[in-house]
Amino acid sequence: MNMIQVILVVIVAFFAGMEGILDQFQFHQPLVACTLIGLVTGNLEAGIILGGSLQMIALGWANIGAAVAPDVALASVASSIILVLGGQGKEGVSTAIAIAVPLAVAGLFLTMVVRTLAVPVIHMMDKAADEGNFRKVELLQIAALVMQGLRIAIPALLLLFISPEIVRGLLESMPQWVADGMAIGGGMVVAVGYAMVINMMASREVWPFFALGFVVAAISDLTLMGLGAIGVSLAVIYLNLSKMGGSNGGNQVGDPLDDILNDY
Amino acid sequence: MTEQSPKIELTKKDRLNVMWRSTFLQGSWNYERMQNGGWVYTLIPALKKLYTDEEDRKLALKRHLEFFNTHPYVAAPIVGVTLALEEERANGAPVDDVAIQGVKVGMMGPLAGVGDPVFWFTLRPMLGALGASLALSGNIVGPILFFVLWNAIRIAFLWYTQELGYRAGGEITEDLSGGLLQDITKGASILGMFVLAGLVQRWVNINFAPVISEVQLQPGAFIEWDKLAQGAKGIQEALLQYDAGLSLTSTNVTTLQQNLDSLIPGLAGLLLTFLCMWLLDRDVSPIVIIIGLFVVGVAGHAVGIF
């Protein structure tokens, strides 16, 4: 990797770090971060495939209550750098993910550090407010955001300093069955993210829709768009029907079905 | 507050500026007052314009450095309402600190409850899966589609709900406590559960390798490769026989996976998802489960389960 590429990767990592907290443009999501790192290092196709694979795993990662998921920004950036240094192209995707996930867990510690460091920053904002100093409040906000960017950019730079030969040697010394097993593990890890989200939304009322979705998805001709369209329709129908039931429940004569039938 | 001064109004440009700044709402997220720094940063263009007096400016900054935390996108309608209230206050209406603080606190809780299921649990898994399924084959359209769709929806949402809040002012708080929010939350849950089930069916991959049975087929039920003619003619014969339903091998191998799939395709993935849900419910950390599954994958492959 030449100097320009190193700088570009660090810039992408910086954006991923800022977005890891802002959560607006989604630069920290694997689909975007891995693709960009693949692009600037000349591994576009492998980067996109890595992004897709890691995105599937990270779909449900969100920090909800006590359940803390690995840091998705660091997972995206670290796995991309390992993939590029390893030089195996798309063959290296599953091992890159398996190595990056423990690193992403370590990233949670950095998140906590930065969020704690932000406390003195807002105390300085309080002081700036006492002076009525708008400019200073703005600069402090930007400073806090820069810390978030560095949270990913610095680890990325450290990873980039590891010689590619070492990473390559490490990956090549790995027996085939370990690499295959990691790919199999990657296929199963996807379930964790889904389980987190389902746990958040599940209720007695919406479980039947889960059953429907599962059975309908087995029809392999149906695209994701198609599934989405059926899902939206079901939600709208359900909401409308439950309202009809509510308004006609107690005080009205007859039921809605009767009214509809009488119209014919 | 002079009586005769002309009404100070926030222009569309001011409101757009505020919306752009709300992108950085979580930039100084901290354990003490969470999004407060980002909140005041968002409002600064408006406060600057509305208050020219040094003392008023100080008070405005301090007023908006109080605790604030909600979903970063649904903060937009709260920003809108706050802009309307601050505008009234700057023009002399009796809007006190308590009223402004009350609106912020009153809206941030219920709205966060909508933002999480709608954006994080439904929309992002859907768009992410859509993009990822294309990206898995190295197709650049996948990441682009995800990025463009997400940001188009996000920016449209930020702008329209901020304007909605700005126009409705304080009245919106009552509207929001009504049925609309509940409907959106429930609708998102239904859509989310439906689509997630589909994602579980398609993308949780487990392949059990163990062979359940191996049956020697009767002669005539499989293609006898050594009896085929040479060259292209043999290939044609083989294809014709295959088309007629003959097996490619002399034995019929049934794996555990095929047995499970004949019940319903994707059953193994579904059971694994339920296992993960059960573990999460028992406060097992997702990180432990993720690393555990990698270990199970490698170990299981080594002994021939997968």
Coordinates of C-alpha atoms in Angstrom, one line a residue:
Chain A
M1 CA 0.0 0.0 0.0
N2 CA 1.4 3.4 -0.9
M3 CA 1.3 6.5 1.2
I4 CA -1.8 8.0 -0.5
Q5 CA -3.7 4.8 0.0
V6 CA -2.8 4.7 3.7
I7 CA -4.1 8.3 4.1
L8 CA -7.3 7.6 2.2
V9 CA -8.0 4.5 4.4
V10 CA -7.4 6.6 7.5
I11 CA -9.8 9.2 6.2
V12 CA -12.5 6.6 5.6
A13 CA -11.8 5.2 9.1
F14 CA -12.2 8.7 10.5
F15 CA -15.6 9.1 8.9
A16 CA -16.6 5.7 10.1
G17 CA -15.7 6.7 13.6
M18 CA -17.7 9.9 13.5
E19 CA -20.7 8.1 12.0
G20 CA -20.4 5.4 14.6
I21 CA -21.8 7.9 17.0
L22 CA -23.8 10.2 14.7
D23 CA -25.6 7.3 12.9
Q24 CA -26.8 9.6 10.1
F25 CA -25.1 8.9 6.7
Q26 CA -24.2 5.3 7.7
F27 CA -20.5 5.5 6.7
H28 CA -19.8 3.1 9.6
Q29 CA -22.0 0.4 8.2
P30 CA -20.0 -2.5 6.5
L31 CA -21.7 -2.0 3.2
V32 CA -20.4 1.5 2.9
A33 CA -17.1 1.4 4.9
C34 CA -15.8 -1.9 3.5
T35 CA -16.7 -0.8 -0.1
L36 CA -14.9 2.5 0.4
I37 CA -11.7 0.9 1.8
G38 CA -11.9 -1.6 -1.0
L39 CA -12.2 1.2 -3.5
V40 CA -9.2 3.3 -2.3
T41 CA -6.9 0.3 -2.0
G42 CA -7.8 -1.2 -5.4
N43 CA -9.8 -4.2 -4.0
L44 CA -13.2 -2.9 -4.9
E45 CA -14.9 -6.3 -5.6
A46 CA -13.5 -8.0 -2.5
G47 CA -14.4 -5.0 -0.4
I48 CA -18.0 -5.1 -1.7
I49 CA -18.3 -8.8 -1.0
L50 CA -16.8 -8.3 2.5
G51 CA -19.3 -5.4 3.1
G52 CA -22.2 -7.6 2.1
S53 CA -21.2 -10.5 4.3
L54 CA -20.4 -8.4 7.3
Q55 CA -23.6 -6.3 6.8
M56 CA -25.7 -9.5 7.0
I57 CA -24.1 -10.3 10.4
A58 CA -24.4 -6.7 11.7
L59 CA -28.0 -6.1 10.6
G60 CA -29.4 -6.2 14.0
W61 CA -26.4 -4.9 16.0
A62 CA -27.6 -2.1 18.2
N63 CA -26.8 -1.2 21.8
I64 CA -30.1 -1.8 23.5
G65 CA -30.3 -1.9 27.3
A66 CA -27.8 -4.3 28.7
A67 CA -27.1 -6.1 25.4
V68 CA -24.0 -4.6 23.9
A69 CA -23.0 -5.6 20.3
P70 CA -19.5 -5.4 18.9
D71 CA -18.6 -1.9 17.5
V72 CA -19.7 -2.0 13.9
A73 CA -17.4 0.8 12.8
L74 CA -14.3 -0.9 14.0
A75 CA -15.5 -4.3 12.7
S76 CA -16.0 -2.8 9.2
V77 CA -12.7 -1.0 9.1
A78 CA -10.5 -3.7 10.8
S79 CA -11.9 -6.5 8.6
S80 CA -11.3 -4.4 5.4
I81 CA -7.7 -3.7 6.4
I82 CA -7.0 -7.3 7.2
L83 CA -8.6 -8.4 3.9
V84 CA -6.4 -5.9 2.0
L85 CA -3.2 -6.8 3.8
G86 CA -3.9 -10.5 3.5
G87 CA -4.0 -10.2 -0.2
Q88 CA -6.3 -13.2 -0.7
G89 CA -9.0 -11.2 -2.4
K90 CA -12.6 -12.6 -1.9
E91 CA -11.2 -15.9 -0.6
G92 CA -10.1 -14.1 2.6
V93 CA -13.6 -12.6 3.4
S94 CA -14.7 -15.0 6.1
T95 CA -11.3 -15.2 7.9
A96 CA -11.1 -11.4 7.8
I97 CA -14.5 -11.2 9.5
A98 CA -13.7 -13.8 12.1
I99 CA -10.5 -12.0 13.1
A100 CA -12.1 -8.5 13.1
V101 CA -15.0 -9.4 15.3
P102 CA -12.9 -9.8 18.5
L103 CA -11.2 -6.5 17.6
A104 CA -14.6 -4.9 17.4
V105 CA -15.3 -6.1 20.9
A106 CA -12.2 -4.3 22.1
G107 CA -13.6 -1.2 20.3
L108 CA -16.4 -1.0 22.8
F109 CA -13.9 -0.1 25.4
L110 CA -12.7 2.9 23.2
T111 CA -16.4 4.0 22.8
M112 CA -16.7 4.1 26.6
V113 CA -13.5 6.1 27.0
V114 CA -14.6 8.7 24.4
R115 CA -18.1 9.1 25.9
T116 CA -16.5 9.7 29.3
L117 CA -14.0 12.1 27.8
A118 CA -17.0 14.0 26.4
V119 CA -18.1 14.9 29.9
P120 CA -15.4 17.5 30.6
V121 CA -16.0 18.8 27.1
I122 CA -19.6 19.7 27.9
H123 CA -18.5 21.2 31.2
M124 CA -16.3 23.6 29.1
M125 CA -19.5 24.3 27.0
D126 CA -21.2 25.3 30.2
K127 CA -18.5 27.8 30.8
A128 CA -18.7 29.1 27.2
A129 CA -22.4 29.5 27.7
D130 CA -21.8 31.6 30.7
E131 CA -19.7 33.9 28.5
G132 CA -22.4 33.8 25.8
N133 CA -19.7 32.6 23.4
F134 CA -21.4 30.8 20.5
R135 CA -18.2 30.2 18.6
K136 CA -16.6 28.3 21.6
V137 CA -19.6 26.1 22.1
E138 CA -19.5 25.2 18.4
L139 CA -15.7 24.4 18.5
L140 CA -16.2 22.2 21.5
Q141 CA -18.9 20.2 19.8
I142 CA -16.6 19.7 16.8
A143 CA -13.7 18.7 19.1
A144 CA -15.9 16.0 20.7
L145 CA -16.8 14.7 17.3
V146 CA -13.2 14.6 16.2
M147 CA -12.4 12.4 19.2
Q148 CA -15.0 10.0 17.9
G149 CA -13.4 10.0 14.5
L150 CA -9.9 9.3 16.0
R151 CA -11.4 6.4 18.0
I152 CA -11.4 4.4 14.7
A153 CA -8.8 6.3 12.7
I154 CA -6.0 5.6 15.2
P155 CA -6.6 1.8 15.5
A156 CA -6.8 1.7 11.7
L157 CA -3.5 3.4 11.3
L158 CA -1.9 1.0 13.8
L159 CA -3.3 -2.0 11.8
L160 CA -1.9 -0.5 8.6
F161 CA 1.6 -0.4 10.1
I162 CA 1.6 -4.2 10.5
S163 CA 3.6 -5.6 7.6
P164 CA 1.5 -7.3 5.0
E165 CA 3.9 -10.2 5.0
I166 CA 3.1 -11.0 8.7
V167 CA -0.7 -10.9 8.0
R168 CA -0.3 -12.9 4.9
G169 CA 1.9 -15.5 6.6
L170 CA -0.5 -15.8 9.5
L171 CA -3.5 -16.3 7.1
E172 CA -1.6 -18.8 5.0
S173 CA -0.4 -20.8 7.9
M174 CA -4.0 -21.3 8.9
P175 CA -5.2 -24.8 7.9
Q176 CA -8.0 -25.0 5.4
W177 CA -10.4 -26.7 7.8
V178 CA -10.1 -23.7 10.2
A179 CA -10.8 -21.3 7.4
D180 CA -13.8 -23.4 6.3
G181 CA -15.0 -23.7 9.9
M182 CA -14.9 -19.9 10.3
A183 CA -16.9 -19.4 7.1
I184 CA -19.5 -21.8 8.6
G185 CA -19.4 -19.9 11.9
G186 CA -20.0 -16.7 9.9
G187 CA -23.1 -18.2 8.4
M188 CA -24.5 -18.9 11.8
V189 CA -23.4 -15.6 13.5
V190 CA -26.0 -13.8 11.3
A191 CA -28.7 -15.3 13.7
V192 CA -27.4 -13.3 16.7
G193 CA -28.2 -9.9 15.1
Y194 CA -31.7 -11.0 14.1
A195 CA -32.3 -12.5 17.5
M196 CA -31.5 -9.2 19.2
V197 CA -34.0 -7.3 17.0
I198 CA -36.7 -9.9 17.3
N199 CA -36.4 -9.9 21.1
M200 CA -37.0 -6.2 21.0
M201 CA -40.1 -6.3 18.8
A202 CA -41.7 -9.6 19.6
S203 CA -45.1 -9.6 21.3
R204 CA -48.0 -12.0 21.3
E205 CA -49.7 -9.7 18.8
V206 CA -47.0 -9.7 16.1
W207 CA -45.7 -13.3 16.3
P208 CA -48.1 -14.6 13.6
F209 CA -46.5 -12.2 11.2
F210 CA -43.1 -13.8 11.9
A211 CA -44.6 -17.2 11.1
L212 CA -46.0 -15.8 7.9
G213 CA -42.8 -14.2 6.9
F214 CA -40.8 -17.3 7.4
V215 CA -43.1 -19.5 5.4
V216 CA -43.5 -17.0 2.6
A217 CA -39.7 -16.5 2.3
A218 CA -39.3 -20.2 1.5
I219 CA -40.8 -19.4 -1.9
S220 CA -37.5 -18.7 -3.5
D221 CA -38.9 -16.7 -6.5
L222 CA -40.0 -14.0 -4.2
T223 CA -37.4 -11.1 -4.0
L224 CA -36.7 -9.0 -0.9
M225 CA -38.7 -6.2 -2.5
G226 CA -41.6 -8.6 -2.8
L227 CA -41.4 -9.6 0.8
G228 CA -41.3 -6.0 1.8
A229 CA -44.4 -5.2 -0.2
I230 CA -46.3 -8.1 1.4
G231 CA -45.1 -7.0 4.8
V232 CA -46.3 -3.4 4.3
S233 CA -49.7 -4.5 3.0
L234 CA -50.2 -6.8 6.0
A235 CA -49.3 -4.0 8.4
V236 CA -51.7 -1.6 6.8
I237 CA -54.5 -4.2 6.6
Y238 CA -54.0 -5.2 10.2
L239 CA -54.1 -1.6 11.5
N240 CA -57.2 -0.8 9.5
L241 CA -59.0 -3.9 10.6
S242 CA -58.2 -3.5 14.2
K243 CA -59.6 0.1 14.1
M244 CA -62.9 -1.1 12.5
G245 CA -63.2 -3.7 15.2
G246 CA -62.7 -1.0 17.8
S247 CA -65.2 1.5 16.6
N248 CA -67.9 -1.0 16.0
G249 CA -67.2 -2.9 19.1
G250 CA -69.7 -2.0 21.7
N251 CA -72.2 0.7 20.8
Q252 CA -73.1 -0.1 17.2
V253 CA -75.7 -2.5 15.9
G254 CA -74.4 -5.2 13.6
D255 CA -70.8 -6.0 12.7
P256 CA -68.7 -4.6 9.9
L257 CA -68.8 -7.9 7.9
D258 CA -72.6 -7.7 8.0
D259 CA -72.6 -4.1 6.7
I260 CA -70.3 -5.1 3.9
L261 CA -72.5 -8.0 3.0
N262 CA -75.6 -5.9 3.1
D263 CA -74.2 -3.5 0.5
Y264 CA -74.3 -6.3 -2.1
Chain B
M1 CA -38.4 43.0 25.0
T2 CA -39.3 46.3 23.3
E3 CA -42.9 46.7 22.2
Q4 CA -42.4 48.3 18.8
S5 CA -39.6 46.2 17.4
P6 CA -40.4 44.3 14.1
K7 CA -41.2 40.6 14.4
I8 CA -38.1 38.4 14.2
E9 CA -38.7 35.4 12.0
L10 CA -36.7 32.3 11.2
T11 CA -36.5 32.0 7.4
K12 CA -36.4 28.8 5.5
K13 CA -32.7 29.2 5.1
D14 CA -32.3 29.4 8.9
R15 CA -34.4 26.2 9.4
L16 CA -32.4 24.4 6.7
N17 CA -29.2 25.4 8.5
V18 CA -30.6 24.0 11.8
M19 CA -31.6 20.8 10.1
W20 CA -28.1 20.3 8.7
R21 CA -26.6 20.9 12.1
S22 CA -29.0 18.3 13.7
T23 CA -26.9 15.8 11.8
F24 CA -24.3 16.3 14.5
L25 CA -26.8 15.9 17.4
Q26 CA -24.8 12.9 18.9
G27 CA -21.4 14.3 18.2
S28 CA -20.6 15.1 21.8
W29 CA -22.7 12.2 23.3
N30 CA -21.6 11.9 26.9
Y31 CA -22.6 9.9 30.0
E32 CA -23.7 13.0 31.9
R33 CA -26.3 14.8 29.8
M34 CA -26.1 12.7 26.6
Q35 CA -27.1 14.7 23.5
N36 CA -27.1 18.2 25.2
G37 CA -24.1 19.5 23.4
G38 CA -25.4 18.5 20.0
W39 CA -28.8 19.9 20.8
V40 CA -27.4 23.4 21.6
Y41 CA -25.1 23.1 18.5
T42 CA -28.2 22.4 16.4
L43 CA -30.1 25.5 17.7
I44 CA -27.2 28.0 17.6
P45 CA -28.1 29.6 14.2
A46 CA -31.6 30.2 15.4
L47 CA -30.6 31.5 18.8
K48 CA -28.1 33.8 17.3
K49 CA -30.7 35.3 15.1
L50 CA -33.5 35.5 17.7
Y51 CA -31.5 37.0 20.5
T52 CA -29.1 40.0 20.1
D53 CA -28.9 41.0 23.7
E54 CA -25.8 39.5 25.5
E55 CA -27.8 38.4 28.5
D56 CA -30.6 36.8 26.5
R57 CA -27.9 34.8 24.5
K58 CA -26.3 33.5 27.7
L59 CA -29.6 32.4 29.1
A60 CA -30.6 30.7 25.8
L61 CA -27.4 28.8 25.6
K62 CA -27.7 27.6 29.2
R63 CA -31.3 26.7 28.8
H64 CA -30.5 24.3 25.9
L65 CA -27.5 22.7 27.6
E66 CA -29.8 20.6 29.8
F67 CA -30.1 16.9 29.6
F68 CA -31.5 15.7 26.2
N69 CA -31.6 12.2 24.7
T70 CA -33.8 10.7 22.0
H71 CA -33.5 8.9 18.7
P72 CA -31.3 11.1 16.5
Y73 CA -33.9 11.3 13.7
V74 CA -37.1 11.8 15.7
A75 CA -35.3 14.7 17.4
A76 CA -36.3 16.7 14.2
P77 CA -40.0 17.4 15.2
I78 CA -38.8 18.4 18.7
V79 CA -36.3 20.8 17.1
G80 CA -39.2 22.2 15.0
V81 CA -41.4 22.8 18.0
T82 CA -38.5 24.4 20.0
L83 CA -37.8 26.7 17.1
A84 CA -41.4 27.8 17.1
L85 CA -41.4 28.4 20.9
E86 CA -38.1 30.3 20.9
E87 CA -39.4 32.5 18.0
E88 CA -42.5 33.4 20.0
R89 CA -40.4 34.1 23.1
A90 CA -38.0 36.3 21.2
N91 CA -41.0 38.2 19.9
G92 CA -42.2 38.9 23.4
A93 CA -44.7 36.0 24.0
P94 CA -44.7 34.7 27.6
V95 CA -43.0 31.4 26.9
D96 CA -40.9 30.6 30.0
D97 CA -38.0 28.1 30.5
V98 CA -40.3 25.6 32.0
A99 CA -42.6 25.5 29.0
I100 CA -39.7 24.9 26.6
Q101 CA -38.1 22.3 28.9
G102 CA -41.5 20.6 29.3
V103 CA -42.0 20.3 25.6
K104 CA -38.5 18.8 25.1
V105 CA -38.8 16.3 27.9
G106 CA -42.4 15.5 27.1
M107 CA -41.6 14.6 23.5
M108 CA -38.2 12.9 23.7
G109 CA -39.4 9.8 25.5
P110 CA -42.4 8.8 23.4
L111 CA -40.6 9.7 20.2
A112 CA -37.6 7.6 21.0
G113 CA -40.0 4.7 21.4
V114 CA -41.0 5.2 17.8
G115 CA -37.6 5.9 16.2
D116 CA -35.9 2.7 17.4
P117 CA -38.4 0.2 16.0
V118 CA -39.0 2.2 12.8
F119 CA -35.4 3.0 11.9
W120 CA -33.1 0.6 13.7
F121 CA -35.2 -2.5 13.8
T122 CA -37.2 -2.3 10.6
L123 CA -35.9 0.1 8.0
R124 CA -32.1 -0.6 8.4
P125 CA -32.4 -4.4 8.5
M126 CA -34.6 -4.2 5.3
L127 CA -32.4 -1.8 3.3
G128 CA -29.2 -3.4 4.7
A129 CA -30.3 -6.9 3.6
L130 CA -31.4 -5.6 0.2
G131 CA -28.0 -4.0 -0.4
A132 CA -26.0 -6.9 1.2
S133 CA -27.8 -9.5 -0.9
L134 CA -26.6 -7.7 -4.1
A135 CA -23.2 -7.0 -2.6
L136 CA -22.5 -10.7 -1.9
S137 CA -21.9 -11.2 -5.5
G138 CA -19.6 -8.2 -5.7
N139 CA -22.2 -5.9 -7.2
I140 CA -21.5 -2.2 -6.6
V141 CA -25.2 -1.5 -6.9
G142 CA -25.7 -3.0 -3.4
P143 CA -23.8 -0.5 -1.4
I144 CA -25.0 2.4 -3.6
L145 CA -28.6 1.4 -3.3
F146 CA -28.3 1.2 0.5
F147 CA -26.5 4.5 0.9
V148 CA -28.8 6.5 -1.4
L149 CA -32.1 5.1 -0.3
W150 CA -31.2 5.4 3.4
N151 CA -30.1 9.0 3.1
A152 CA -33.0 10.1 0.9
I153 CA -35.5 8.7 3.4
R154 CA -33.5 10.2 6.4
I155 CA -33.1 13.7 5.0
A156 CA -36.8 13.8 3.8
F157 CA -37.8 12.7 7.3
L158 CA -35.6 15.2 9.1
W159 CA -36.9 18.1 7.0
Y160 CA -40.6 17.3 6.9
T161 CA -40.9 16.4 10.5
Q162 CA -38.9 19.5 11.6
E163 CA -41.2 21.7 9.5
L164 CA -44.2 19.9 10.9
G165 CA -43.1 20.6 14.4
Y166 CA -42.2 24.2 13.5
R167 CA -45.7 24.9 12.0
A168 CA -47.7 23.1 14.7
G169 CA -45.7 24.5 17.6
G170 CA -46.7 23.4 21.0
E171 CA -50.0 21.9 19.8
I172 CA -48.1 18.9 18.3
T173 CA -47.4 17.4 21.7
E174 CA -51.1 16.5 22.1
D175 CA -51.4 15.0 18.6
L176 CA -48.4 12.8 19.3
S177 CA -49.7 11.3 22.4
G178 CA -52.8 10.1 20.5
G179 CA -53.1 7.1 18.3
L180 CA -50.8 8.0 15.5
L181 CA -47.6 7.1 17.3
Q182 CA -49.0 3.8 18.5
D183 CA -50.1 3.0 15.0
I184 CA -46.6 3.7 13.5
T185 CA -44.9 1.7 16.2
K186 CA -47.2 -1.3 15.8
G187 CA -47.1 -1.1 12.0
A188 CA -43.3 -1.1 12.1
S189 CA -43.3 -4.1 14.4
I190 CA -45.5 -6.0 12.1
L191 CA -43.5 -5.2 9.0
G192 CA -40.2 -5.8 11.0
M193 CA -41.3 -9.2 12.3
F194 CA -42.5 -10.3 8.8
V195 CA -39.3 -9.2 7.0
L196 CA -37.0 -10.5 9.8
A197 CA -38.5 -13.9 9.5
G198 CA -37.8 -13.8 5.8
L199 CA -34.2 -12.8 6.5
V200 CA -33.8 -15.6 9.0
Q201 CA -35.2 -18.1 6.4
R202 CA -32.8 -16.9 3.7
W203 CA -29.6 -15.8 5.4
V204 CA -28.9 -17.9 8.5
N205 CA -26.9 -20.6 7.0
I206 CA -26.4 -24.0 8.7
N207 CA -25.6 -27.1 6.7
F208 CA -25.6 -30.3 8.6
A209 CA -23.3 -32.8 6.7
P210 CA -24.0 -36.1 8.5
V211 CA -25.4 -38.7 6.2
I212 CA -28.6 -40.3 7.4
S213 CA -29.0 -43.0 4.9
E214 CA -27.3 -44.3 1.8
V215 CA -29.4 -46.5 -0.4
Q216 CA -28.0 -48.6 -3.3
L217 CA -30.3 -47.8 -6.3
Q218 CA -31.7 -50.5 -8.6
P219 CA -30.0 -50.8 -12.0
G220 CA -31.9 -48.6 -14.5
A221 CA -32.6 -45.9 -11.8
F222 CA -29.2 -44.3 -12.3
I223 CA -27.0 -43.3 -15.2
E224 CA -24.4 -46.1 -15.9
W225 CA -21.6 -43.9 -17.0
D226 CA -19.3 -46.7 -18.2
K227 CA -22.0 -47.9 -20.7
L228 CA -22.4 -44.5 -22.4
A229 CA -21.1 -43.9 -25.9
Q230 CA -17.8 -41.9 -26.4
G231 CA -17.7 -38.2 -26.9
A232 CA -20.5 -35.8 -27.5
K233 CA -23.0 -38.6 -28.2
G234 CA -22.4 -39.9 -24.7
I235 CA -23.0 -36.5 -23.2
Q236 CA -26.2 -36.3 -25.1
E237 CA -27.3 -39.7 -23.8
A238 CA -26.4 -38.8 -20.2
L239 CA -28.4 -35.5 -20.4
L240 CA -31.4 -37.3 -21.8
Q241 CA -31.2 -40.0 -19.1
Y242 CA -30.9 -37.3 -16.4
D243 CA -33.8 -35.4 -17.9
A244 CA -35.8 -38.7 -17.7
G245 CA -35.2 -38.7 -14.0
L246 CA -32.3 -41.0 -13.6
S247 CA -29.9 -40.4 -10.7
L248 CA -26.4 -39.3 -11.3
T249 CA -24.9 -41.7 -8.8
S250 CA -25.6 -45.4 -8.0
T251 CA -26.5 -44.6 -4.4
N252 CA -29.1 -42.3 -3.0
V253 CA -27.5 -40.2 -0.2
T254 CA -29.8 -38.5 2.3
T255 CA -28.1 -36.0 4.7
L256 CA -29.6 -34.7 7.9
Q257 CA -29.9 -31.3 6.2
Q258 CA -32.2 -32.7 3.5
N259 CA -34.4 -34.3 6.2
L260 CA -34.7 -31.0 8.0
D261 CA -35.3 -29.1 4.7
S262 CA -38.1 -31.4 3.7
L263 CA -40.0 -30.3 6.8
I264 CA -39.5 -26.6 5.8
P265 CA -36.5 -25.1 4.2
G266 CA -34.5 -23.0 6.7
L267 CA -35.7 -24.8 9.8
A268 CA -32.2 -25.3 11.2
G269 CA -31.5 -21.5 10.9
L270 CA -34.8 -20.8 12.6
L271 CA -34.0 -23.1 15.6
L272 CA -30.6 -21.4 15.9
T273 CA -32.2 -18.0 15.9
F274 CA -34.6 -19.1 18.7
L275 CA -31.6 -20.5 20.6
C276 CA -29.9 -17.1 20.3
M277 CA -33.0 -15.3 21.5
W278 CA -33.3 -17.6 24.5
L279 CA -29.6 -17.0 25.4
L280 CA -30.0 -13.2 25.0
D281 CA -33.1 -13.4 27.2
R282 CA -30.9 -15.0 29.9
D283 CA -28.5 -12.0 29.7
V284 CA -25.8 -13.9 27.8
S285 CA -23.8 -11.2 26.0
P286 CA -24.2 -11.1 22.2
I287 CA -20.4 -11.0 22.0
V288 CA -20.1 -14.3 23.8
I289 CA -22.7 -15.8 21.5
I290 CA -20.9 -14.5 18.4
I291 CA -17.5 -15.8 19.4
G292 CA -19.1 -19.1 20.6
L293 CA -20.7 -19.6 17.2
F294 CA -17.3 -19.2 15.4
V295 CA -15.8 -21.8 17.8
V296 CA -18.8 -24.1 17.2
G297 CA -18.4 -23.6 13.4
V298 CA -14.7 -24.6 13.4
A299 CA -15.0 -27.4 15.9
G300 CA -18.2 -28.8 14.2
H301 CA -16.5 -28.7 10.9
A302 CA -13.5 -30.5 12.3
V303 CA -15.6 -33.4 13.6
G304 CA -17.8 -33.5 10.5
I305 CA -21.1 -32.1 11.8
F306 CA -21.1 -29.2 9.3

